[in-house]
PDB file of C-alpha atoms in Angstrom:
ATOM      1  CA  MET A1421       9.302  17.737  -5.116  1.00  0.00           C
ATOM      2  CA  GLY A1422       5.734  17.134  -4.863  1.00  0.00           C
ATOM      3  CA  GLY A1423       4.792  20.781  -4.816  1.00  0.00           C
ATOM      4  CA  LYS A1424       6.400  21.259  -1.481  1.00  0.00           C
ATOM      5  CA  SER A1425       9.430  23.269  -0.679  1.00  0.00           C
ATOM      6  CA  ALA A1426      12.719  21.325  -0.645  1.00  0.00           C
ATOM      7  CA  SER A1427      15.825  22.053   1.371  1.00  0.00           C
ATOM      8  CA  LYS A1428      19.381  20.750   0.471  1.00  0.00           C
ATOM      9  CA  ILE A1429      22.275  21.547   2.762  1.00  0.00           C
ATOM     10  CA  LYS A1430      26.102  21.193   2.179  1.00  0.00           C
ATOM     11  CA  VAL A1431      25.653  20.292  -1.341  1.00  0.00           C
ATOM     12  CA  GLU A1432      28.907  18.786  -2.747  1.00  0.00           C
ATOM     13  CA  THR A1433      29.819  16.197  -5.426  1.00  0.00           C
ATOM     14  CA  ARG A1434      28.708  12.922  -4.168  1.00  0.00           C
ATOM     15  CA  VAL A1435      29.835   9.429  -5.135  1.00  0.00           C
ATOM     16  CA  ASP A1436      27.635   8.107  -8.000  1.00  0.00           C
ATOM     17  CA  LYS A1437      26.294   4.947  -6.413  1.00  0.00           C
ATOM     18  CA  ARG A1438      24.247   2.563  -8.469  1.00  0.00           C
ATOM     19  CA  ILE A1439      21.194   1.645  -6.550  1.00  0.00           C
ATOM     20  CA  GLU A1440      19.050  -0.649  -8.658  1.00  0.00           C
ATOM     21  CA  SER A1441      15.936  -1.424  -6.841  1.00  0.00           C
ATOM     22  CA  GLU A1442      13.367   0.751  -5.290  1.00  0.00           C
ATOM     23  CA  GLU A1443      15.776   3.744  -5.433  1.00  0.00           C
ATOM     24  CA  SER A1444      13.998   5.090  -8.467  1.00  0.00           C
ATOM     25  CA  GLY A1445      11.378   7.370  -9.610  1.00  0.00           C
ATOM     26  CA  ASP A1446      10.319  11.033  -8.845  1.00  0.00           C
ATOM     27  CA  GLU A1447      13.753  12.293  -9.996  1.00  0.00           C
ATOM     28  CA  GLU A1448      13.037  15.101 -12.439  1.00  0.00           C
ATOM     29  CA  GLY A1449      13.712  17.651  -9.707  1.00  0.00           C
ATOM     30  CA  ARG A1450      17.034  16.123  -8.543  1.00  0.00           C
ATOM     31  CA  LYS A1451      20.375  16.287 -10.141  1.00  0.00           C
ATOM     32  CA  GLN A1452      21.728  12.840 -10.305  1.00  0.00           C
ATOM     33  CA  ALA A1453      20.320  11.944  -6.909  1.00  0.00           C
ATOM     34  CA  VAL A1454      19.697   8.390  -5.944  1.00  0.00           C
ATOM     35  CA  ARG A1455      16.477   7.152  -7.844  1.00  0.00           C
ATOM     36  CA  LEU A1456      13.324   7.092  -5.765  1.00  0.00           C
ATOM     37  CA  VAL A1457      10.658   4.454  -5.486  1.00  0.00           C
ATOM     38  CA  THR A1458       7.948   5.881  -7.844  1.00  0.00           C
ATOM     39  CA  GLU A1459      10.026   5.461 -10.897  1.00  0.00           C
ATOM     40  CA  LEU A1460      10.250   1.785 -10.018  1.00  0.00           C
ATOM     41  CA  SER A1461       6.487   1.740  -9.911  1.00  0.00           C
ATOM     42  CA  GLN A1462       6.464   3.172 -13.365  1.00  0.00           C
ATOM     43  CA  GLN A1463       9.019   0.654 -14.523  1.00  0.00           C
ATOM     44  CA  SER A1464       7.064  -2.094 -12.986  1.00  0.00           C
ATOM     45  CA  LEU A1465       3.903  -0.995 -14.886  1.00  0.00           C
ATOM     46  CA  ARG A1466       5.861  -1.035 -18.096  1.00  0.00           C
ATOM     47  CA  ASP A1467       7.349  -4.362 -17.312  1.00  0.00           C
ATOM     48  CA  GLU A1468       3.923  -5.760 -16.568  1.00  0.00           C
ATOM     49  CA  GLN A1469       2.550  -4.401 -19.772  1.00  0.00           C
ATOM     50  CA  ASN A1470       5.619  -6.055 -21.490  1.00  0.00           C
ATOM     51  CA  GLY A1471       4.774  -9.199 -19.526  1.00  0.00           C
ATOM     52  CA  GLU A1472       1.318  -9.228 -20.915  1.00  0.00           C
ATOM     53  CA  ASN A1473       2.753  -9.005 -24.464  1.00  0.00           C
ATOM     54  CA  SER A1474       5.416 -11.720 -23.714  1.00  0.00           C
ATOM     55  CA  ALA A1475       2.739 -14.033 -22.342  1.00  0.00           C
ATOM     56  CA  ALA A1476       1.469 -14.289 -25.924  1.00  0.00           C
ATOM     57  CA  GLU A1477       4.927 -15.120 -27.333  1.00  0.00           C
ATOM     58  CA  THR A1478       5.916 -18.634 -28.272  1.00  0.00           C
ATOM     59  CA  PRO A1479       8.941 -19.876 -26.354  1.00  0.00           C
ATOM     60  CA  VAL A1480      11.965 -20.531 -28.568  1.00  0.00           C
ATOM     61  CA  ASP A1481      13.331 -24.064 -29.077  1.00  0.00           C
ATOM     62  CA  MET A1482      16.801 -24.179 -27.288  1.00  0.00           C
ATOM     63  CA  GLU A1483      18.094 -26.357 -30.013  1.00  0.00           C
ATOM     64  CA  THR A1484      18.091 -23.185 -32.196  1.00  0.00           C
ATOM     65  CA  ILE A1485      20.411 -21.387 -29.858  1.00  0.00           C
ATOM     66  CA  SER A1486      24.179 -21.936 -30.249  1.00  0.00           C
ATOM     67  CA  LEU A1487      26.178 -22.113 -27.016  1.00  0.00           C
ATOM     68  CA  ASP A1488      29.890 -21.874 -26.844  1.00  0.00           C
ATOM     69  CA  PRO A1489      31.313 -24.405 -24.499  1.00  0.00           C
ATOM     70  CA  GLU A1490      34.333 -22.235 -23.888  1.00  0.00           C
ATOM     71  CA  ALA A1491      32.317 -19.124 -23.003  1.00  0.00           C
ATOM     72  CA  GLU A1492      32.652 -17.484 -19.550  1.00  0.00           C
ATOM     73  CA  ASP A1493      29.895 -14.839 -19.967  1.00  0.00           C
ATOM     74  CA  VAL A1494      26.732 -15.906 -21.642  1.00  0.00           C
ATOM     75  CA  ASP A1495      24.027 -13.327 -22.363  1.00  0.00           C
ATOM     76  CA  LEU A1496      20.663 -14.558 -23.612  1.00  0.00           C
ATOM     77  CA  ASN A1497      18.551 -11.499 -22.771  1.00  0.00           C
ATOM     78  CA  HIS A1498      15.069 -11.424 -24.356  1.00  0.00           C
ATOM     79  CA  PHE A1499      15.567 -14.702 -26.266  1.00  0.00           C
ATOM     80  CA  ARG A1500      12.016 -15.985 -25.531  1.00  0.00           C
ATOM     81  CA  ILE A1501      13.546 -18.902 -23.709  1.00  0.00           C
ATOM     82  CA  GLY A1502      10.662 -20.943 -22.020  1.00  0.00           C
ATOM     83  CA  LYS A1503      12.718 -23.575 -20.247  1.00  0.00           C
ATOM     84  CA  ILE A1504      16.258 -23.768 -18.831  1.00  0.00           C
ATOM     85  CA  GLU A1505      17.871 -26.717 -20.548  1.00  0.00           C
ATOM     86  CA  GLY A1506      20.977 -27.545 -22.639  1.00  0.00           C
ATOM     87  CA  PHE A1507      23.333 -25.384 -20.618  1.00  0.00           C
ATOM     88  CA  GLU A1508      25.311 -28.388 -19.392  1.00  0.00           C
ATOM     89  CA  VAL A1509      27.743 -27.886 -22.244  1.00  0.00           C
ATOM     90  CA  LEU A1510      28.923 -24.578 -20.587  1.00  0.00           C
ATOM     91  CA  LYS A1511      32.026 -25.856 -18.846  1.00  0.00           C
ATOM     92  CA  LYS A1512      33.627 -22.595 -17.975  1.00  0.00           C
ATOM     93  CA  VAL A1513      30.626 -20.205 -17.630  1.00  0.00           C
ATOM     94  CA  LYS A1514      30.912 -17.652 -14.913  1.00  0.00           C
ATOM     95  CA  THR A1515      28.141 -15.415 -15.779  1.00  0.00           C
ATOM     96  CA  LEU A1516      24.717 -16.452 -17.165  1.00  0.00           C
ATOM     97  CA  CYS A1517      22.153 -13.796 -18.054  1.00  0.00           C
ATOM     98  CA  LEU A1518      18.582 -15.016 -18.912  1.00  0.00           C
ATOM     99  CA  ARG A1519      16.798 -11.717 -18.434  1.00  0.00           C
ATOM    100  CA  GLN A1520      13.394 -11.011 -20.010  1.00  0.00           C
ATOM    101  CA  ASN A1521      12.490 -14.548 -21.163  1.00  0.00           C
ATOM    102  CA  LEU A1522       9.528 -16.868 -20.478  1.00  0.00           C
ATOM    103  CA  ILE A1523      11.095 -19.082 -17.860  1.00  0.00           C
ATOM    104  CA  LYS A1524       8.711 -20.519 -15.365  1.00  0.00           C
ATOM    105  CA  ARG A1525      11.055 -22.772 -13.341  1.00  0.00           C
ATOM    106  CA  ILE A1526      14.682 -22.747 -12.148  1.00  0.00           C
ATOM    107  CA  GLU A1527      15.998 -26.162 -13.288  1.00  0.00           C
ATOM    108  CA  ASN A1528      18.935 -28.033 -15.029  1.00  0.00           C
ATOM    109  CA  LEU A1529      21.721 -25.866 -13.720  1.00  0.00           C
ATOM    110  CA  GLU A1530      23.309 -28.594 -11.674  1.00  0.00           C
ATOM    111  CA  GLN A1531      26.375 -29.019 -14.046  1.00  0.00           C
ATOM    112  CA  LEU A1532      27.343 -25.330 -13.930  1.00  0.00           C
ATOM    113  CA  GLN A1533      29.824 -25.591 -11.055  1.00  0.00           C
ATOM    114  CA  THR A1534      31.773 -22.595 -12.200  1.00  0.00           C
ATOM    115  CA  LEU A1535      28.906 -20.174 -12.232  1.00  0.00           C
ATOM    116  CA  ARG A1536      29.407 -16.924 -10.190  1.00  0.00           C
ATOM    117  CA  GLU A1537      26.525 -14.822 -11.354  1.00  0.00           C
ATOM    118  CA  LEU A1538      22.954 -15.878 -12.387  1.00  0.00           C
ATOM    119  CA  ASP A1539      20.505 -13.303 -13.682  1.00  0.00           C
ATOM    120  CA  LEU A1540      16.887 -14.381 -14.093  1.00  0.00           C
ATOM    121  CA  TYR A1541      15.400 -10.912 -13.875  1.00  0.00           C
ATOM    122  CA  ASP A1542      11.997 -10.421 -15.590  1.00  0.00           C
ATOM    123  CA  ASN A1543      10.579 -14.008 -16.081  1.00  0.00           C
ATOM    124  CA  GLN A1544       7.745 -15.917 -14.709  1.00  0.00           C
ATOM    125  CA  ILE A1545       9.426 -17.896 -11.802  1.00  0.00           C
ATOM    126  CA  ARG A1546       7.215 -18.815  -8.958  1.00  0.00           C
ATOM    127  CA  LYS A1547       9.753 -20.570  -6.647  1.00  0.00           C
ATOM    128  CA  ILE A1548      13.432 -20.413  -5.734  1.00  0.00           C
ATOM    129  CA  GLU A1549      14.600 -23.971  -6.243  1.00  0.00           C
ATOM    130  CA  ASN A1550      17.223 -26.363  -7.542  1.00  0.00           C
ATOM    131  CA  LEU A1551      20.221 -24.040  -6.808  1.00  0.00           C
ATOM    132  CA  GLU A1552      21.827 -26.174  -4.248  1.00  0.00           C
ATOM    133  CA  SER A1553      24.736 -27.304  -6.530  1.00  0.00           C
ATOM    134  CA  LEU A1554      25.736 -23.617  -7.228  1.00  0.00           C
ATOM    135  CA  ALA A1555      27.985 -23.489  -4.344  1.00  0.00           C
ATOM    136  CA  GLU A1556      30.292 -20.805  -5.716  1.00  0.00           C
ATOM    137  CA  LEU A1557      27.457 -18.413  -6.800  1.00  0.00           C
ATOM    138  CA  GLU A1558      28.142 -14.855  -5.687  1.00  0.00           C
ATOM    139  CA  ILE A1559      25.334 -12.832  -7.350  1.00  0.00           C
ATOM    140  CA  LEU A1560      21.741 -13.922  -7.926  1.00  0.00           C
ATOM    141  CA  ASP A1561      18.970 -11.743  -9.380  1.00  0.00           C
ATOM    142  CA  ILE A1562      15.390 -13.074  -9.564  1.00  0.00           C
ATOM    143  CA  SER A1563      13.692  -9.688  -9.663  1.00  0.00           C
ATOM    144  CA  PHE A1564      10.536  -9.048 -11.468  1.00  0.00           C
ATOM    145  CA  ASN A1565       9.143 -12.472 -11.139  1.00  0.00           C
ATOM    146  CA  VAL A1566       6.268 -13.924  -9.138  1.00  0.00           C
ATOM    147  CA  LEU A1567       8.017 -15.287  -6.038  1.00  0.00           C
ATOM    148  CA  ARG A1568       5.969 -15.531  -2.827  1.00  0.00           C
ATOM    149  CA  HIS A1569       8.762 -16.798  -0.514  1.00  0.00           C
ATOM    150  CA  ILE A1570      12.441 -16.612   0.183  1.00  0.00           C
ATOM    151  CA  GLU A1571      13.596 -20.105   0.053  1.00  0.00           C
ATOM    152  CA  GLY A1572      16.005 -22.556  -1.381  1.00  0.00           C
ATOM    153  CA  LEU A1573      19.125 -20.427  -0.684  1.00  0.00           C
ATOM    154  CA  ASP A1574      20.618 -22.370   2.292  1.00  0.00           C
ATOM    155  CA  ARG A1575      23.586 -23.798   0.382  1.00  0.00           C
ATOM    156  CA  LEU A1576      24.543 -20.654  -1.339  1.00  0.00           C
ATOM    157  CA  THR A1577      27.012 -19.653   1.431  1.00  0.00           C
ATOM    158  CA  GLN A1578      29.205 -17.561  -0.954  1.00  0.00           C
ATOM    159  CA  LEU A1579      26.358 -15.376  -2.115  1.00  0.00           C
ATOM    160  CA  LYS A1580      27.393 -11.635  -1.834  1.00  0.00           C
ATOM    161  CA  LYS A1581      24.564  -9.905  -3.797  1.00  0.00           C
ATOM    162  CA  LEU A1582      20.794 -10.918  -3.723  1.00  0.00           C
ATOM    163  CA  PHE A1583      18.258  -9.131  -5.788  1.00  0.00           C
ATOM    164  CA  LEU A1584      14.514 -10.065  -5.314  1.00  0.00           C
ATOM    165  CA  VAL A1585      12.869  -6.809  -6.329  1.00  0.00           C
ATOM    166  CA  ASN A1586       9.300  -6.655  -7.407  1.00  0.00           C
ATOM    167  CA  ASN A1587       7.983  -9.998  -6.490  1.00  0.00           C
ATOM    168  CA  LYS A1588       5.173 -11.005  -4.136  1.00  0.00           C
ATOM    169  CA  ILE A1589       7.207 -11.760  -1.028  1.00  0.00           C
ATOM    170  CA  SER A1590       5.588 -11.022   2.282  1.00  0.00           C
ATOM    171  CA  LYS A1591       8.277 -12.025   4.756  1.00  0.00           C
ATOM    172  CA  ILE A1592      12.041 -11.845   5.189  1.00  0.00           C
ATOM    173  CA  GLU A1593      13.115 -15.415   6.072  1.00  0.00           C
ATOM    174  CA  ASN A1594      15.555 -18.244   5.256  1.00  0.00           C
ATOM    175  CA  LEU A1595      18.596 -16.091   4.905  1.00  0.00           C
ATOM    176  CA  SER A1596      20.486 -17.133   8.035  1.00  0.00           C
ATOM    177  CA  ASN A1597      23.134 -19.017   6.146  1.00  0.00           C
ATOM    178  CA  LEU A1598      24.058 -16.177   3.842  1.00  0.00           C
ATOM    179  CA  GLN A1599      26.753 -14.679   6.080  1.00  0.00           C
ATOM    180  CA  MET A1600      28.815 -13.483   3.202  1.00  0.00           C
ATOM    181  CA  LEU A1601      25.899 -11.412   1.890  1.00  0.00           C
ATOM    182  CA  GLN A1602      26.814  -7.740   1.275  1.00  0.00           C
ATOM    183  CA  MET A1603      23.801  -6.377  -0.661  1.00  0.00           C
ATOM    184  CA  LEU A1604      20.166  -7.406  -0.242  1.00  0.00           C
ATOM    185  CA  GLU A1605      17.525  -5.781  -2.347  1.00  0.00           C
ATOM    186  CA  LEU A1606      13.878  -6.588  -1.569  1.00  0.00           C
ATOM    187  CA  GLY A1607      12.193  -3.427  -2.837  1.00  0.00           C
ATOM    188  CA  SER A1608       8.595  -3.439  -4.262  1.00  0.00           C
ATOM    189  CA  ASN A1609       7.294  -6.463  -2.450  1.00  0.00           C
ATOM    190  CA  ARG A1610       4.645  -7.027   0.324  1.00  0.00           C
ATOM    191  CA  ILE A1611       7.066  -7.124   3.400  1.00  0.00           C
ATOM    192  CA  ARG A1612       5.474  -5.902   6.602  1.00  0.00           C
ATOM    193  CA  ALA A1613       8.394  -6.325   9.055  1.00  0.00           C
ATOM    194  CA  ILE A1614      12.174  -6.040   9.217  1.00  0.00           C
ATOM    195  CA  GLU A1615      13.116  -9.388  10.625  1.00  0.00           C
ATOM    196  CA  ASN A1616      15.359 -12.539  10.467  1.00  0.00           C
ATOM    197  CA  ILE A1617      18.623 -10.709   9.238  1.00  0.00           C
ATOM    198  CA  ASP A1618      20.523 -11.026  12.563  1.00  0.00           C
ATOM    199  CA  THR A1619      23.159 -13.207  10.950  1.00  0.00           C
ATOM    200  CA  LEU A1620      23.901 -10.940   7.985  1.00  0.00           C
ATOM    201  CA  ALA A1621      26.754  -9.177   9.782  1.00  0.00           C
ATOM    202  CA  ASN A1622      28.573  -8.395   6.536  1.00  0.00           C
ATOM    203  CA  LEU A1623      25.579  -6.702   4.929  1.00  0.00           C
ATOM    204  CA  ASP A1624      26.723  -3.368   3.544  1.00  0.00           C
ATOM    205  CA  SER A1625      23.491  -2.343   1.658  1.00  0.00           C
ATOM    206  CA  LEU A1626      19.850  -3.050   2.509  1.00  0.00           C
ATOM    207  CA  PHE A1627      16.955  -1.918   0.315  1.00  0.00           C
ATOM    208  CA  LEU A1628      13.406  -2.382   1.436  1.00  0.00           C
ATOM    209  CA  GLY A1629      11.628   0.461  -0.446  1.00  0.00           C
ATOM    210  CA  LYS A1630       8.042   0.128  -1.540  1.00  0.00           C
ATOM    211  CA  ASN A1631       6.856  -2.385   0.949  1.00  0.00           C
ATOM    212  CA  LYS A1632       4.434  -2.260   3.889  1.00  0.00           C
ATOM    213  CA  ILE A1633       6.902  -1.785   6.666  1.00  0.00           C
ATOM    214  CA  THR A1634       5.640   0.066   9.775  1.00  0.00           C
ATOM    215  CA  LYS A1635       8.675   0.111  12.068  1.00  0.00           C
ATOM    216  CA  LEU A1636      12.507   0.359  11.881  1.00  0.00           C
ATOM    217  CA  GLN A1637      13.589  -2.609  14.036  1.00  0.00           C
ATOM    218  CA  ASN A1638      15.765  -5.652  14.227  1.00  0.00           C
ATOM    219  CA  LEU A1639      18.816  -3.749  12.666  1.00  0.00           C
ATOM    220  CA  ASP A1640      21.233  -3.917  15.665  1.00  0.00           C
ATOM    221  CA  ALA A1641      23.417  -6.725  14.201  1.00  0.00           C
ATOM    222  CA  LEU A1642      24.021  -4.855  11.033  1.00  0.00           C
ATOM    223  CA  THR A1643      26.907  -2.820  12.242  1.00  0.00           C
ATOM    224  CA  ASN A1644      28.653  -2.767   8.828  1.00  0.00           C
ATOM    225  CA  LEU A1645      25.575  -1.294   7.058  1.00  0.00           C
ATOM    226  CA  THR A1646      26.491   1.822   5.122  1.00  0.00           C
ATOM    227  CA  VAL A1647      23.392   2.185   2.963  1.00  0.00           C
ATOM    228  CA  LEU A1648      19.787   1.755   4.280  1.00  0.00           C
ATOM    229  CA  SER A1649      16.619   2.430   2.182  1.00  0.00           C
ATOM    230  CA  VAL A1650      13.176   2.102   3.503  1.00  0.00           C
ATOM    231  CA  GLN A1651      11.469   4.630   1.214  1.00  0.00           C
ATOM    232  CA  ASN A1652       7.750   4.493   0.458  1.00  0.00           C
ATOM    233  CA  ASN A1653       6.620   2.339   3.437  1.00  0.00           C
ATOM    234  CA  ARG A1654       4.432   3.127   6.397  1.00  0.00           C
ATOM    235  CA  LEU A1655       6.965   4.368   8.881  1.00  0.00           C
ATOM    236  CA  THR A1656       5.943   7.115  11.385  1.00  0.00           C
ATOM    237  CA  LYS A1657       9.156   7.372  13.346  1.00  0.00           C
ATOM    238  CA  ILE A1658      12.987   7.351  12.899  1.00  0.00           C
ATOM    239  CA  GLU A1659      14.233   4.719  15.440  1.00  0.00           C
ATOM    240  CA  GLY A1660      16.263   1.568  15.784  1.00  0.00           C
ATOM    241  CA  LEU A1661      19.350   3.040  14.106  1.00  0.00           C
ATOM    242  CA  GLN A1662      21.501   3.384  17.207  1.00  0.00           C
ATOM    243  CA  SER A1663      23.797   0.505  16.293  1.00  0.00           C
ATOM    244  CA  LEU A1664      24.323   1.497  12.690  1.00  0.00           C
ATOM    245  CA  VAL A1665      27.415   3.638  13.417  1.00  0.00           C
ATOM    246  CA  ASN A1666      28.831   3.095   9.912  1.00  0.00           C
ATOM    247  CA  LEU A1667      25.747   4.211   8.123  1.00  0.00           C
ATOM    248  CA  ARG A1668      26.453   6.694   5.314  1.00  0.00           C
ATOM    249  CA  GLU A1669      23.223   6.864   3.246  1.00  0.00           C
ATOM    250  CA  LEU A1670      19.728   6.762   4.717  1.00  0.00           C
ATOM    251  CA  TYR A1671      16.640   6.947   2.495  1.00  0.00           C
ATOM    252  CA  LEU A1672      13.314   7.282   4.317  1.00  0.00           C
ATOM    253  CA  SER A1673      11.242   9.460   1.867  1.00  0.00           C
ATOM    254  CA  HIS A1674       7.567   8.797   1.241  1.00  0.00           C
ATOM    255  CA  ASN A1675       6.608   7.706   4.693  1.00  0.00           C
ATOM    256  CA  GLY A1676       4.547   9.219   7.536  1.00  0.00           C
ATOM    257  CA  ILE A1677       7.477  10.514   9.712  1.00  0.00           C
ATOM    258  CA  GLU A1678       6.762  13.687  11.681  1.00  0.00           C
ATOM    259  CA  VAL A1679       9.915  14.391  13.543  1.00  0.00           C
ATOM    260  CA  ILE A1680      13.585  14.242  12.716  1.00  0.00           C
ATOM    261  CA  GLU A1681      15.028  12.195  15.546  1.00  0.00           C
ATOM    262  CA  GLY A1682      16.994   8.984  16.438  1.00  0.00           C
ATOM    263  CA  LEU A1683      20.074   9.925  14.466  1.00  0.00           C
ATOM    264  CA  GLU A1684      22.398  10.545  17.480  1.00  0.00           C
ATOM    265  CA  ASN A1685      24.870   7.670  16.647  1.00  0.00           C
ATOM    266  CA  ASN A1686      24.820   8.059  12.858  1.00  0.00           C
ATOM    267  CA  ASN A1687      27.609  10.580  12.668  1.00  0.00           C
ATOM    268  CA  LYS A1688      28.955   9.325   9.362  1.00  0.00           C
ATOM    269  CA  LEU A1689      25.834  10.028   7.398  1.00  0.00           C
ATOM    270  CA  THR A1690      26.702  11.875   3.990  1.00  0.00           C
ATOM    271  CA  MET A1691      23.198  11.330   2.546  1.00  0.00           C
ATOM    272  CA  LEU A1692      19.950  11.826   4.323  1.00  0.00           C
ATOM    273  CA  ASP A1693      16.527  11.656   2.377  1.00  0.00           C
ATOM    274  CA  ILE A1694      13.421  12.347   4.418  1.00  0.00           C
ATOM    275  CA  ALA A1695      11.451  14.021   1.607  1.00  0.00           C
ATOM    276  CA  SER A1696       7.702  13.573   1.299  1.00  0.00           C
ATOM    277  CA  ASN A1697       7.061  12.901   4.921  1.00  0.00           C
ATOM    278  CA  ARG A1698       4.956  14.947   7.571  1.00  0.00           C
ATOM    279  CA  ILE A1699       8.073  16.856   8.895  1.00  0.00           C
ATOM    280  CA  LYS A1700       7.335  20.495   9.793  1.00  0.00           C
ATOM    281  CA  LYS A1701      10.645  21.389  11.378  1.00  0.00           C
ATOM    282  CA  ILE A1702      14.297  20.771  10.626  1.00  0.00           C
ATOM    283  CA  GLU A1703      15.981  19.722  13.819  1.00  0.00           C
ATOM    284  CA  ASN A1704      18.456  17.332  15.415  1.00  0.00           C
ATOM    285  CA  ILE A1705      20.856  17.164  12.529  1.00  0.00           C
ATOM    286  CA  SER A1706      23.546  19.702  13.612  1.00  0.00           C
ATOM    287  CA  HIS A1707      25.814  16.874  14.793  1.00  0.00           C
ATOM    288  CA  LEU A1708      25.867  15.364  11.169  1.00  0.00           C
ATOM    289  CA  THR A1709      28.973  17.206  10.088  1.00  0.00           C
ATOM    290  CA  GLU A1710      29.770  14.914   7.242  1.00  0.00           C
ATOM    291  CA  LEU A1711      26.343  15.402   5.583  1.00  0.00           C
ATOM    292  CA  GLN A1712      26.618  16.282   1.958  1.00  0.00           C
ATOM    293  CA  GLU A1713      23.036  15.856   0.770  1.00  0.00           C
ATOM    294  CA  PHE A1714      19.888  16.434   2.821  1.00  0.00           C
ATOM    295  CA  TRP A1715      16.510  16.097   1.212  1.00  0.00           C
ATOM    296  CA  VAL A1716      13.331  17.132   3.081  1.00  0.00           C
ATOM    297  CA  SER A1717       9.948  18.374   2.124  1.00  0.00           C
ATOM    298  CA  THR A1718       7.899  20.718   4.309  1.00  0.00           C
ATOM    299  CA  GLY A1719       4.724  22.623   4.161  1.00  0.00           C
ATOM    300  CA  GLN A1720       6.396  25.905   4.834  1.00  0.00           C
ATOM    301  CA  SER A1721       9.775  27.514   4.494  1.00  0.00           C
ATOM    302  CA  CYS A1722      12.350  26.170   7.154  1.00  0.00           C
ATOM    303  CA  SER A1723      16.091  26.147   7.826  1.00  0.00           C
ATOM    304  CA  PRO A1724      18.290  23.591   9.345  1.00  0.00           C
ATOM    305  CA  LYS A1725      19.079  23.856  13.099  1.00  0.00           C
TER     306      LYS A1725
END
């Protein structure tokens, strides 16, 4: 682990949890552990390279694609689709996957009243728009695009999972109406502060890895949170977690944290990852009796106290 000594205590079989965003990378030295941020960087580079190649591709004519009006799951992954059109024939569609295409704009989805999941991962979309009529949408993925703002989501009150990984978003905003949201993934963006999430009381998982966040704050309302990842940011202190009494997994690797502290109320933690920080001493974790995995890097050999 980065050439430094690693400690792992109370190693037991842990639940295999799929963490899709910044939980990637740097994993050769870990057995099936949650993915770390650096792999996402590598994936991002590969996708950017693929994007350069796809930019030269000619968009396909939608008239050449046959759509089944009775289909509930429609997968058009990597079809070189350049424009969303012609989907109004899908009267029963619940899942629409348009991954890895050449789409520049979200449009012409008004008739898809039955849609529950929309996947627009890896396209060329610059703005979240024209989703107002998809009132029953539960899962939305617009990761690996070129979004700069979180917007246009006010009417999606049934949304449970939102993936906006690897865009150019600089601020967490316009999420107040998404009170049913359970998972929010904002890894690999340009976010500098944790803010404007007070109304997300049902949030279970929050991923903010690979951003520019300097402080753990404004988390008090998220009492149902079980997974928090703020890996690969600019944190220097573990703080602001006192209200997260149901937290089970905490990922804070690749920051500038110097002391293990601020975990007094997080007794349910089963996974704690603070590897690749500036920690020199393992302390203040003896009360974490449910801990199954503990990852830490130090410049010298040390033992838990």
